[in-house]
Tab-separated table of C-alpha atoms in Angstrom:
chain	number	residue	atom	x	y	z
A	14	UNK	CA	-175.673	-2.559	-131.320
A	15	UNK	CA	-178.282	-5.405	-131.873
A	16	UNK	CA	-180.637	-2.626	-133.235
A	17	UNK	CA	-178.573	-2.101	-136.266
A	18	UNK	CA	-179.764	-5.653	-137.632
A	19	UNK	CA	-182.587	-5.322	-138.970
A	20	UNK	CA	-185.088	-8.236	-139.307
A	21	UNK	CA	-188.162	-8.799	-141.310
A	22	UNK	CA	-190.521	-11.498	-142.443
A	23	UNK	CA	-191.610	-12.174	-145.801
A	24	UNK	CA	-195.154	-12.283	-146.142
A	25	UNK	CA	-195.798	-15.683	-148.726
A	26	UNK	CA	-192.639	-16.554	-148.187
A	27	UNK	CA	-192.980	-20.099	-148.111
A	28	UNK	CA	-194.669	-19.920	-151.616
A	29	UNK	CA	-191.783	-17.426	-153.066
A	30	UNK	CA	-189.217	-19.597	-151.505
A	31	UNK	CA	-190.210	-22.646	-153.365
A	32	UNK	CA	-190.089	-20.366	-156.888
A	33	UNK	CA	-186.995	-19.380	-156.070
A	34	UNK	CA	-185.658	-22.347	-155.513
A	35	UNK	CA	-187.129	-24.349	-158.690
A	36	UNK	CA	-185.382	-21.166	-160.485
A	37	UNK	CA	-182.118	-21.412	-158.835
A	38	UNK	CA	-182.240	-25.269	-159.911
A	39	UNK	CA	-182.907	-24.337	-163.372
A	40	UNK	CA	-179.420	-22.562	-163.254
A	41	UNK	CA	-175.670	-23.471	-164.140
A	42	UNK	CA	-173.525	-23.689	-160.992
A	43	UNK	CA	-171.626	-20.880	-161.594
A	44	UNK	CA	-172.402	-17.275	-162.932
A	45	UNK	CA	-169.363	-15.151	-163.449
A	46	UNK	CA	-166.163	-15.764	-161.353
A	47	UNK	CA	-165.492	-16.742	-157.815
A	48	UNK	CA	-163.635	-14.108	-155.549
A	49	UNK	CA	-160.587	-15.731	-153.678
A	50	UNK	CA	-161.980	-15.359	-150.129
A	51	UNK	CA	-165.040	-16.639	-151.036
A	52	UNK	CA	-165.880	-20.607	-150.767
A	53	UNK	CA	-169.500	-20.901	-152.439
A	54	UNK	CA	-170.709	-23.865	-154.348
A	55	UNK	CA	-173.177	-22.105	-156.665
A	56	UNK	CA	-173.430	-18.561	-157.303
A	57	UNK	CA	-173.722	-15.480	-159.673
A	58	UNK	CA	-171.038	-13.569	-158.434
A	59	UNK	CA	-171.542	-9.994	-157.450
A	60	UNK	CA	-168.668	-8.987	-160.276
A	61	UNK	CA	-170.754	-10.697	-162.443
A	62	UNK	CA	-171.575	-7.907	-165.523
A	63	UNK	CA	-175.265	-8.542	-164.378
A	64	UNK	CA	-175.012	-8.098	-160.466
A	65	UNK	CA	-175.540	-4.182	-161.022
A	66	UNK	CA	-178.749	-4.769	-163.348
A	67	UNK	CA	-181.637	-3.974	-161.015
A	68	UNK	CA	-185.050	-3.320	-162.199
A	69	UNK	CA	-185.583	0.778	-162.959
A	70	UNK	CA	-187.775	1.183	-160.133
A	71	UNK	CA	-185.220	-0.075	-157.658
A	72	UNK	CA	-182.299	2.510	-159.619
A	73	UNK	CA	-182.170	5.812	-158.704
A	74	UNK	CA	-179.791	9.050	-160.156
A	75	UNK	CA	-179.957	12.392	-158.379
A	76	UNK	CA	-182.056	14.817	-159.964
A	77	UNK	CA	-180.312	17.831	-158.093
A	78	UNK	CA	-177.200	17.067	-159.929
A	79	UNK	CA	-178.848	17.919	-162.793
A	80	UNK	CA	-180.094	21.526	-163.845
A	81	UNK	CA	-183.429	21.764	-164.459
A	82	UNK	CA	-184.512	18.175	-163.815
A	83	UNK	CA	-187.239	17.290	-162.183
A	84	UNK	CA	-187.030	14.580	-159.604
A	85	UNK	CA	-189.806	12.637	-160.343
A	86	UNK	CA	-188.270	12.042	-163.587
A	87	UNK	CA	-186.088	9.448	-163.644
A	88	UNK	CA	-183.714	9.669	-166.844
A	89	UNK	CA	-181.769	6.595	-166.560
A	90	UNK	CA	-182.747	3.663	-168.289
A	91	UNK	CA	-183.836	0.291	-167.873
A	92	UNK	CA	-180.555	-1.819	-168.149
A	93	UNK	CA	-181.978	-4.756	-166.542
A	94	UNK	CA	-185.060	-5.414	-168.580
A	95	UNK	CA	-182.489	-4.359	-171.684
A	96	UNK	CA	-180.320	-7.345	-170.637
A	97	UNK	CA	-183.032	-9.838	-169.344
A	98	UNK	CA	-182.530	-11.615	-172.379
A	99	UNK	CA	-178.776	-11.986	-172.323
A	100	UNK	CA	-178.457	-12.973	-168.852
A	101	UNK	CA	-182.167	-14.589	-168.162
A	102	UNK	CA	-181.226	-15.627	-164.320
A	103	UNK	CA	-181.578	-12.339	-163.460
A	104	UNK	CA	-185.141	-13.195	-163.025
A	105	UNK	CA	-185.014	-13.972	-159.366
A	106	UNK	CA	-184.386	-9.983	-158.453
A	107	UNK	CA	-187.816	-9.248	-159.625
A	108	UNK	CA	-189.082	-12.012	-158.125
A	109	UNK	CA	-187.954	-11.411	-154.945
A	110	UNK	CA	-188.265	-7.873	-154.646
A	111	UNK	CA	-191.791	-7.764	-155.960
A	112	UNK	CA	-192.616	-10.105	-153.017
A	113	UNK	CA	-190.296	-7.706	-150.607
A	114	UNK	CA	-191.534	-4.415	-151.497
A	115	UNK	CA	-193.355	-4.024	-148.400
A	116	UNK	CA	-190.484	-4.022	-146.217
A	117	UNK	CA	-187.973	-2.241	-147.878
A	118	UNK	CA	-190.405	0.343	-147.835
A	119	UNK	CA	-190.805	-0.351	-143.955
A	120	UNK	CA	-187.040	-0.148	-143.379
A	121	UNK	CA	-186.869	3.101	-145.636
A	122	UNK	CA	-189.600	4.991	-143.576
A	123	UNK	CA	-187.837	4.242	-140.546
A	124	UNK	CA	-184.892	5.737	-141.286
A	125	UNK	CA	-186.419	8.434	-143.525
A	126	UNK	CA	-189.281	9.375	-141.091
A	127	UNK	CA	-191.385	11.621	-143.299
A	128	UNK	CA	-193.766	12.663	-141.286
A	129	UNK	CA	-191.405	13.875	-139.075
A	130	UNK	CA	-188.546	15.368	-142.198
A	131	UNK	CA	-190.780	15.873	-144.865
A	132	UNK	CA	-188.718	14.268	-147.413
A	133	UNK	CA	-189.442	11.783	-149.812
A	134	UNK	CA	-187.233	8.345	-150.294
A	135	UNK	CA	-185.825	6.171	-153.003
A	136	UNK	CA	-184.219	3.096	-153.362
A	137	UNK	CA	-181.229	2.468	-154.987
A	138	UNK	CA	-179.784	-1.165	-155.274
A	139	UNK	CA	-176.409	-1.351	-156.192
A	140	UNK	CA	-175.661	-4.693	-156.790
A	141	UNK	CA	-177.605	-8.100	-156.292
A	142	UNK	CA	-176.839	-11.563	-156.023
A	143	UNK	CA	-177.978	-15.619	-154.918
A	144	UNK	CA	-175.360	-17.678	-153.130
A	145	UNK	CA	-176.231	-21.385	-152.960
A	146	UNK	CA	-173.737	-23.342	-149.929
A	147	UNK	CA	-173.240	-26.872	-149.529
A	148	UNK	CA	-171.190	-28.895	-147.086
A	149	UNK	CA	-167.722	-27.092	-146.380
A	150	UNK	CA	-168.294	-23.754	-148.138
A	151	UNK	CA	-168.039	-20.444	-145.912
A	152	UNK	CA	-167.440	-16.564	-146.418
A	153	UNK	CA	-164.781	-14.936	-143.940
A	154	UNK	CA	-164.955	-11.613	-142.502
A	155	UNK	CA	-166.030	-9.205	-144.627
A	156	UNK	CA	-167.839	-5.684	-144.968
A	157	UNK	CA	-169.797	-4.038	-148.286
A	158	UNK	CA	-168.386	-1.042	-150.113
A	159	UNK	CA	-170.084	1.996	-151.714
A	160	UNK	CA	-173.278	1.611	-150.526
A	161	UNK	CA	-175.149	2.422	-146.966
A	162	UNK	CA	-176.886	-0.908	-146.147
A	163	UNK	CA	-176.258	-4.265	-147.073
A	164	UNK	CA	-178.753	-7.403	-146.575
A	165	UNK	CA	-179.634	-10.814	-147.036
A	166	UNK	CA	-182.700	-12.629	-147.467
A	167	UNK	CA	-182.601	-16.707	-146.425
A	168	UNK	CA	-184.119	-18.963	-148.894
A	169	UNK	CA	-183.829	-21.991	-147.121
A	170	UNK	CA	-180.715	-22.453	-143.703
A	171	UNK	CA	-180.438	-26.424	-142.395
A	172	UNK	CA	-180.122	-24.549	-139.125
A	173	UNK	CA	-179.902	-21.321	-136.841
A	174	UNK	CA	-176.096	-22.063	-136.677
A	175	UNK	CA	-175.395	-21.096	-140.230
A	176	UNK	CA	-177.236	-17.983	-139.951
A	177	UNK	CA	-175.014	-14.739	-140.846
A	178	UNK	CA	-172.440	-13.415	-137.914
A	179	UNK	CA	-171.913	-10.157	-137.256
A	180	UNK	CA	-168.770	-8.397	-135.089
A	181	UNK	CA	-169.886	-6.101	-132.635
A	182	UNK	CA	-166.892	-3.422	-132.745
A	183	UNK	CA	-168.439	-2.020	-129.365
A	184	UNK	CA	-167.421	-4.972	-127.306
A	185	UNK	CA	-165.598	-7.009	-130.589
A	186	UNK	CA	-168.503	-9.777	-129.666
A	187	UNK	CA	-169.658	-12.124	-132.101
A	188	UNK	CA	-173.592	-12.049	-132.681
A	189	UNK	CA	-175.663	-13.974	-134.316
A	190	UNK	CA	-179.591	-13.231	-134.881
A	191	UNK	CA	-182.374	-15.709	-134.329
A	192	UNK	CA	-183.608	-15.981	-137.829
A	193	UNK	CA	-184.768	-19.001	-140.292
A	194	UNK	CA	-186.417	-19.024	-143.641
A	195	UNK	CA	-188.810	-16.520	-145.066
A	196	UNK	CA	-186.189	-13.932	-143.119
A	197	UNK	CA	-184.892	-10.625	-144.518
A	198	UNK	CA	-181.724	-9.197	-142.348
A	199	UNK	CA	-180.519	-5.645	-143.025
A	200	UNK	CA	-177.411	-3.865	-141.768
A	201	UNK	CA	-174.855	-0.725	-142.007
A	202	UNK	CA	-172.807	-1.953	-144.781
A	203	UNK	CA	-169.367	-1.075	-142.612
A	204	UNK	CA	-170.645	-3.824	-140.059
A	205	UNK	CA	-168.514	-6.956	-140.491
A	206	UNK	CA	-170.020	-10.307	-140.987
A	207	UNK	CA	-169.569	-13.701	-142.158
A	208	UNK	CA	-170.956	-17.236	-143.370
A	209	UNK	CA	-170.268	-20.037	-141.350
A	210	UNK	CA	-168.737	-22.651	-142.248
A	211	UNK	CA	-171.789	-25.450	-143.860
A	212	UNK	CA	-170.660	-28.760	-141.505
A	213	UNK	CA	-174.277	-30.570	-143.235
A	214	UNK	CA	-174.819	-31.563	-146.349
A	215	UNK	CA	-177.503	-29.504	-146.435
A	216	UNK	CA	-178.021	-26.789	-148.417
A	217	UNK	CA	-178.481	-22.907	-147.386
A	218	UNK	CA	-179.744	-20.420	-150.623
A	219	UNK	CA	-179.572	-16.369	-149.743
A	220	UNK	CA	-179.923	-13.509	-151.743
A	221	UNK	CA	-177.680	-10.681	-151.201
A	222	UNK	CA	-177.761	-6.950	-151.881
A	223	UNK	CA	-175.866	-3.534	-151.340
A	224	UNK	CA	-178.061	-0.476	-151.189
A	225	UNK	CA	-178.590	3.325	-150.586
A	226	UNK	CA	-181.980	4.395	-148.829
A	227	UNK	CA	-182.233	7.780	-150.777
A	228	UNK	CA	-183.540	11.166	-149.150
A	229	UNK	CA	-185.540	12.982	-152.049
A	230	UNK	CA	-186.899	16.435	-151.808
A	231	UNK	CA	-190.594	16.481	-152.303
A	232	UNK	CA	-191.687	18.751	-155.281
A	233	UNK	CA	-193.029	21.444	-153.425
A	234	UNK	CA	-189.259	21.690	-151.939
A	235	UNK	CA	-187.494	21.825	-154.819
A	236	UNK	CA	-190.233	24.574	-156.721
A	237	UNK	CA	-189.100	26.634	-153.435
A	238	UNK	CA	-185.179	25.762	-154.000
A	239	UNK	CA	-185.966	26.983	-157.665
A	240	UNK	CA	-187.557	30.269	-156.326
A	241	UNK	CA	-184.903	31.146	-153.667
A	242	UNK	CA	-181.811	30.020	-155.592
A	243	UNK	CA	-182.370	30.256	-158.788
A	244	UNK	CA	-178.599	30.123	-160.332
A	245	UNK	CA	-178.337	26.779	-159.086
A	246	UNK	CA	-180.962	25.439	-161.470
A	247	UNK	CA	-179.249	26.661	-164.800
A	248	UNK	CA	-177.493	24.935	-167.139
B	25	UNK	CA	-178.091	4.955	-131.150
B	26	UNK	CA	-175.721	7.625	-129.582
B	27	UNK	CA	-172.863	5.735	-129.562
B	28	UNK	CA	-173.030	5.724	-133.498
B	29	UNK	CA	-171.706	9.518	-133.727
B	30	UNK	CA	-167.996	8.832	-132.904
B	31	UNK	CA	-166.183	12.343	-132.127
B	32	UNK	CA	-162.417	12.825	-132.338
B	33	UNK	CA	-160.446	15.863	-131.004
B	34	UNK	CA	-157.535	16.570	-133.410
B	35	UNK	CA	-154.129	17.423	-132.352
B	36	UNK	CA	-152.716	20.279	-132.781
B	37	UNK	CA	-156.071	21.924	-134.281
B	38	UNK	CA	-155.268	25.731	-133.342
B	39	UNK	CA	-152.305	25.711	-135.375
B	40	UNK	CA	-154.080	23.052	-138.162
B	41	UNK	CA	-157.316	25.589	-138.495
B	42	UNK	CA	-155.194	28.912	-138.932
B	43	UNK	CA	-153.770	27.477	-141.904
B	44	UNK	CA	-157.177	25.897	-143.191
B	45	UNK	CA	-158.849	29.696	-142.485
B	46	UNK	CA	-155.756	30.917	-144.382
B	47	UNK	CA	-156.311	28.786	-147.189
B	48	UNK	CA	-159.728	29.205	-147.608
B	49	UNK	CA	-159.468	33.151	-147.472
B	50	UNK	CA	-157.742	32.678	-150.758
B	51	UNK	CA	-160.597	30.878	-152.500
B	52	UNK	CA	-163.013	32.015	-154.848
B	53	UNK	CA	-166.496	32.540	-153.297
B	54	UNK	CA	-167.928	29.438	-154.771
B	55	UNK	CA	-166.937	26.613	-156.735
B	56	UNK	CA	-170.069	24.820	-158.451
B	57	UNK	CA	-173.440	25.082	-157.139
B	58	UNK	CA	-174.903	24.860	-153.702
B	59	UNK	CA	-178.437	25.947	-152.419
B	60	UNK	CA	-177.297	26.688	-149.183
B	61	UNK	CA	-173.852	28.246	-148.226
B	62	UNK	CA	-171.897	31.695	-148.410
B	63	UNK	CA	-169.037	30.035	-149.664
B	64	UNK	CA	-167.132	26.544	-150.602
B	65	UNK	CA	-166.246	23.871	-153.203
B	66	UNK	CA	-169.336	22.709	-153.255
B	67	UNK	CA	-169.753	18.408	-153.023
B	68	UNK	CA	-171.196	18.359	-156.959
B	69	UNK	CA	-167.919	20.425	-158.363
B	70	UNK	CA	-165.511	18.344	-160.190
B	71	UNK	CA	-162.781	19.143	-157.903
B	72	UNK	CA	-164.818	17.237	-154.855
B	73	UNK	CA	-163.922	13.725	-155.729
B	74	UNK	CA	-160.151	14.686	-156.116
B	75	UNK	CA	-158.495	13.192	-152.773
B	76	UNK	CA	-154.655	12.868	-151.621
B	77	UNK	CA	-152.824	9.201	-152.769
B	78	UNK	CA	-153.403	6.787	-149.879
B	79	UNK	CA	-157.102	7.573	-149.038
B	80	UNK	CA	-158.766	7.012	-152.500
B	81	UNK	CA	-159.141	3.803	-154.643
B	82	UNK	CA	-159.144	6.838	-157.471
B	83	UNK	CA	-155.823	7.860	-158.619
B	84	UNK	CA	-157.434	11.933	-159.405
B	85	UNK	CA	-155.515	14.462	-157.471
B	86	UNK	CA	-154.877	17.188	-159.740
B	87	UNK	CA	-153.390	20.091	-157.638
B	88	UNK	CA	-152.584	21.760	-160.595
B	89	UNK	CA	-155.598	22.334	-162.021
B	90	UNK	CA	-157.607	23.066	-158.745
B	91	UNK	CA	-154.676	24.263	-155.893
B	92	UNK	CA	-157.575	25.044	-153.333
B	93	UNK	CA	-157.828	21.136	-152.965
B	94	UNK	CA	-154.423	21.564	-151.192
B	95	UNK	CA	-156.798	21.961	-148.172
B	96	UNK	CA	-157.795	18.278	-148.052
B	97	UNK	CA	-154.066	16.901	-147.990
B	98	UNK	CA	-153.295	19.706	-144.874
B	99	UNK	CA	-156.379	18.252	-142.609
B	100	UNK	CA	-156.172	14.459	-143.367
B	101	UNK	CA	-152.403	14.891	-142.529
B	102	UNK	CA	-152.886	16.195	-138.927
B	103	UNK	CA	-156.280	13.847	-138.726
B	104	UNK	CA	-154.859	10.829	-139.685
B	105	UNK	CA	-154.234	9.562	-136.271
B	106	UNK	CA	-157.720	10.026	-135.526
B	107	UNK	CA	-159.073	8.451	-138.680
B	108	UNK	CA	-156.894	5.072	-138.012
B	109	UNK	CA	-159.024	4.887	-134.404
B	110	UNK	CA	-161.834	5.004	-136.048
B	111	UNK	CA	-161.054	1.865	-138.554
B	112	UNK	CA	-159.639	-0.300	-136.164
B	113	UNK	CA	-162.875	0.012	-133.269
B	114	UNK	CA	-164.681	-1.304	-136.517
B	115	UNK	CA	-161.998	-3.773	-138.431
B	116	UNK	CA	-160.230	-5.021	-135.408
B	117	UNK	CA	-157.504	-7.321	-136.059
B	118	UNK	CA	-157.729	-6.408	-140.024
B	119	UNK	CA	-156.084	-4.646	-142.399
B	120	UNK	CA	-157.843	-1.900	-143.786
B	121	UNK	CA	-157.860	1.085	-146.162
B	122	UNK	CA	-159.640	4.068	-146.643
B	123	UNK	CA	-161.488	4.925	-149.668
B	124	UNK	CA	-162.839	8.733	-149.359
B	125	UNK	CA	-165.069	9.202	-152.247
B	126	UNK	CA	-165.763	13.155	-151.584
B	127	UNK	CA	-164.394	15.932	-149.414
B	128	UNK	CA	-165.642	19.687	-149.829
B	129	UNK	CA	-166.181	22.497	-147.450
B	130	UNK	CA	-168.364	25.097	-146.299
B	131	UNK	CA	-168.383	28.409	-144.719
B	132	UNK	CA	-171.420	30.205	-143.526
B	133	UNK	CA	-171.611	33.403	-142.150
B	134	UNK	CA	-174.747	34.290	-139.551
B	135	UNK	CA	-178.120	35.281	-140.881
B	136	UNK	CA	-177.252	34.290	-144.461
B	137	UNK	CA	-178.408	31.030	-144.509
B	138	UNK	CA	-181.901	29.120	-143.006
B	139	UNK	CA	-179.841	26.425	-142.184
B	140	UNK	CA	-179.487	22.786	-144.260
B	141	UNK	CA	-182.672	21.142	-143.716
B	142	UNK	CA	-183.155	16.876	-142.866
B	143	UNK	CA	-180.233	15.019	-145.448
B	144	UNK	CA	-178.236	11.525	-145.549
B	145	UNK	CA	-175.587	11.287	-147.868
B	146	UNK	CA	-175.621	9.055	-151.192
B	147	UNK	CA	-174.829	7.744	-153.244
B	148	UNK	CA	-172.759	5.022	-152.025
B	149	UNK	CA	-171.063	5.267	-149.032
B	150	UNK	CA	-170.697	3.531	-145.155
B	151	UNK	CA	-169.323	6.766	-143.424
B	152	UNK	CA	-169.848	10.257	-143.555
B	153	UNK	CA	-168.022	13.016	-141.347
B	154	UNK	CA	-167.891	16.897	-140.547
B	155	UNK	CA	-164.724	18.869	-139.130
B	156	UNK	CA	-165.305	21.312	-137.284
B	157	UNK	CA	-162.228	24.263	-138.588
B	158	UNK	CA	-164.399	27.177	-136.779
B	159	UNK	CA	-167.828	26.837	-134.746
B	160	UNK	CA	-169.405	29.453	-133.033
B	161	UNK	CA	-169.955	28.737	-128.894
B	162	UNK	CA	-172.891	26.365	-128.405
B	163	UNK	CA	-173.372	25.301	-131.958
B	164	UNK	CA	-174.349	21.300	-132.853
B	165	UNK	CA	-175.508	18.886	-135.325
B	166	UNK	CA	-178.745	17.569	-134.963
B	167	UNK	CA	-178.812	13.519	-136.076
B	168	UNK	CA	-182.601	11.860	-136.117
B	169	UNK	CA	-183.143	9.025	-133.605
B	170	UNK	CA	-184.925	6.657	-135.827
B	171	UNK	CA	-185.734	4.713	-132.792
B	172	UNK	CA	-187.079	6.975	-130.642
B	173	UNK	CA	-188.097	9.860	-133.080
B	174	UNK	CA	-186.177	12.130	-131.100
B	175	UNK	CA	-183.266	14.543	-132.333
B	176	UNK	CA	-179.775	13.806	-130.751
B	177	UNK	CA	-177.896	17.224	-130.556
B	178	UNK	CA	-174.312	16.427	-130.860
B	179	UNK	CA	-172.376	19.705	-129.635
B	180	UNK	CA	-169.141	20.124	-131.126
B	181	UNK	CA	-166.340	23.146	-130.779
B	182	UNK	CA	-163.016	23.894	-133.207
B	183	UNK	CA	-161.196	21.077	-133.653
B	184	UNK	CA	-163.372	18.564	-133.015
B	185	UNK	CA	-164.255	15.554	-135.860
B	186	UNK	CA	-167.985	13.906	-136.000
B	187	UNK	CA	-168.026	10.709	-137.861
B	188	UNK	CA	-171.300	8.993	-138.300
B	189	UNK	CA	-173.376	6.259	-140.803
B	190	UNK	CA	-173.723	7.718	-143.705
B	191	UNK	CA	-177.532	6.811	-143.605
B	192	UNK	CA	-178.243	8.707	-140.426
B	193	UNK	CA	-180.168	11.866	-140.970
B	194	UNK	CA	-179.183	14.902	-139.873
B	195	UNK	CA	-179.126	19.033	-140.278
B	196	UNK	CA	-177.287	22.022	-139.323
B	197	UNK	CA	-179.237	24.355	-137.553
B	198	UNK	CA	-179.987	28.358	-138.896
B	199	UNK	CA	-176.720	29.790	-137.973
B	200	UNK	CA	-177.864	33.036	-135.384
B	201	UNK	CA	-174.646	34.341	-134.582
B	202	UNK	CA	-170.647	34.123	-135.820
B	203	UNK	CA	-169.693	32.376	-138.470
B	204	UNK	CA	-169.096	28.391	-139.374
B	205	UNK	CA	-166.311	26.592	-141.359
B	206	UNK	CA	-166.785	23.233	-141.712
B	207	UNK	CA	-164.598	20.049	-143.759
B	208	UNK	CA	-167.145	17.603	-144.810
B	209	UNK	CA	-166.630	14.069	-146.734
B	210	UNK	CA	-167.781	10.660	-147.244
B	211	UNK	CA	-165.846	7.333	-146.950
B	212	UNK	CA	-165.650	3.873	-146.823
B	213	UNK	CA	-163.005	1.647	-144.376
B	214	UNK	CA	-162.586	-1.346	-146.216
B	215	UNK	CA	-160.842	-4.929	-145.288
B	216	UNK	CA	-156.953	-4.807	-147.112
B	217	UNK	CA	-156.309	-8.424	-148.474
């Protein structure tokens, strides 16, 4: 079960941390509303209007479901850069994904294996958000809806104790990886987990995300789809 | 990695897939568009996201409209048993619900079809699942081993229900011989408040 977590470093992520952070300060203490099972300090909240405005590149819509499209053409538009304005926190997702790319796209080809498939991936981020915990705050049990994998990415944790727990329904264990700052942690969104309880005055800053890893069929699949099934591809 | 394809044997299932094969004889040969299959509701008709009361935060069942959905509500009724093991070896000591965003099925008949090449299923969901209403003798899913590269062949025979993370790739072989009536769908299990 331990192989489901997965954990990566940040490259620069002392330097992205410290942006981050000097952003988050910049920000009002809270951003949308507080669920009731959730005991947070600072926040955007993932029902926050913004938490599903992700940059475009980070969006995706199936091609297949529509006739004729092709799927390196992605129709849907840029709702985060539309609202950047409105809601200018949002900031941080670029931020921190521009500095991530490299291994999301790790994590993707591992699961997507393309050599081996011959597919294609995309990423599609459904929602994103910062939690900021101080002395007393904590998140119970808990697992992610409508997505495949969820994640976290540690800005700055006091200690190893307040890193994230998972339940291992295999032998209903509680584990807890070794990780610190800099650290990105992603895992099958069914998998519950929890924040413990902050007994410092410390603070701990995460980011937070639900996503799909997309399979997409590479162009020469789809002209072949087109050839063999062609009723499938009209309008 | 094995131990992430659960499989469930469902009670009853001689009596439960005579009525599916039933069913299903009365269907049109296709409802919307699939590359791959002899016949089904395929997952992108409108009628896919239309699921029983109880196992979908979406209040959509319209029988009368589409009756060949009537299919879904026979199967999750003798399955149920099976799908409540499956939430609590993953919320123990929780409420839970269901939430089952999709459900369609297939049938192929031999030589028709190459097979349904390397897939996961998006968007959006933890679980996916196949049941198995008629297999022919030998036949099995094949799931990629991230981990070791290697393809885990899951064998599976009528009756029998494969649940696995959605994210997990996987394909159905070319079909050589018989024919194949599957139940497929994609879910969520999430903590009741």
């Amino acid at each position: 079960m331990n192989n489901l977590i997965y954990k990566y470093r940040i490259d620069n992520h002392e330097e992205l941390n410290k942006t981050l952070l000097d952003f988050f300060d910049t920000l009002p203490n809270k951003i949308g509303h507080q669920e009731y099972n959730l005991g947070i300090t600072k926040f955007d909240g993932h029902n926050h209007i913004s938490s599903p405005l992700l940059p475009k590149e980070w969006q995706y819509q199936d091609p297949l479901n529509v006739p004729g499209e092709d799927p390196t053409r992605l129709n849907i538009t840029d709702q985060y850069r539309e609202h950047l304005e409105l809601f200018p926190h949002m900031k941080y997702k670029e931020i921190f994904l521009n500095a991530a790319k490299n291994k999301f796209e790790e994590h993707a080809e591992f699961h997507i294996q393309p050599e081996i498939t011959g597919l294609d991936y995309a990423f599609n981020i459904m929602h994103m958000w910062f939690h900021q915990m101080t002395e007393s705050d904590y998140i119970s049990w808990d697992n992610h809806q409508w997505c495949q994998w969820s994640a976290v990415y540690f800005i700055e944790v006091p200690d190893q104790k307040y890193i994230t727990e998972f339940l291992n329904p295999e032998d209903c264990m509680v584990m807890q990886p070794e990780a610190e700052a800099g650290d990105m942690l992603i895992f099958p969104s069914w998998m519950l987990h929890r924040a413990p309880k902050m007994l410092t005055n410390q603070r701990k800053s995460i980011i937070a995300w639900n996503m799909d890893i997309c399979y997409v069929f590479p162009k020469e699949q789809i002209y072949i789809l087109k050839q063999t099934h062609p009723e499938n591809w009209k309008s | 990695m094995k131990n992430l394809i659960y499989k469930y044997r469902i009670d009853n299932h001689e009596e439960l897939n005579k009525h599916l094969l039933e069913l299903f004889l009365g269907i049109p040969i296709k409802l919307g568009s699939h590359s791959m299959i002899t016949k089904g509701d395929s997952h992108s008709h409108e009628s896919s996201s239309m699921i029983p009361k109880n196992w979908s935060q979406k209040e959509h069942w319209d029988i009368k409209k589409w009756p060949h959905i009537e299919y879904k509500k026979l199967f999750l009724d003798a399955a149920k048993n099976k799908f409540k093991e499956h939430a609590k070896h993953h919320l123990p000591d929780l409420n839970y619900k269901f939430n089952i965003m999709n459900m369609w099925y297939h049938q192929y008949t031999e030589y028709e079809i190459d097979g349904i090449s390397w897939h996961n299923h998006w968007p959006g969901s933890q679980w996916s699942a196949v049941y198995f209403v008629e297999v022919p003798v030998n036949k099995f899913t094949e799931f990629l081993n991230p981990e070791t590269q290697e393809t885990i062949n899951v064998s599976a025979q009528d009756g029998d229900m494969v649940i696995f993370p959605s994210w997990m790739l996987h394909r159905a072989p070319k079909l050589e011989t018989g024919n194949k009536t599957i139940i497929a769908w994609n879910m969520d299990i999430n903590k009741n408040e």
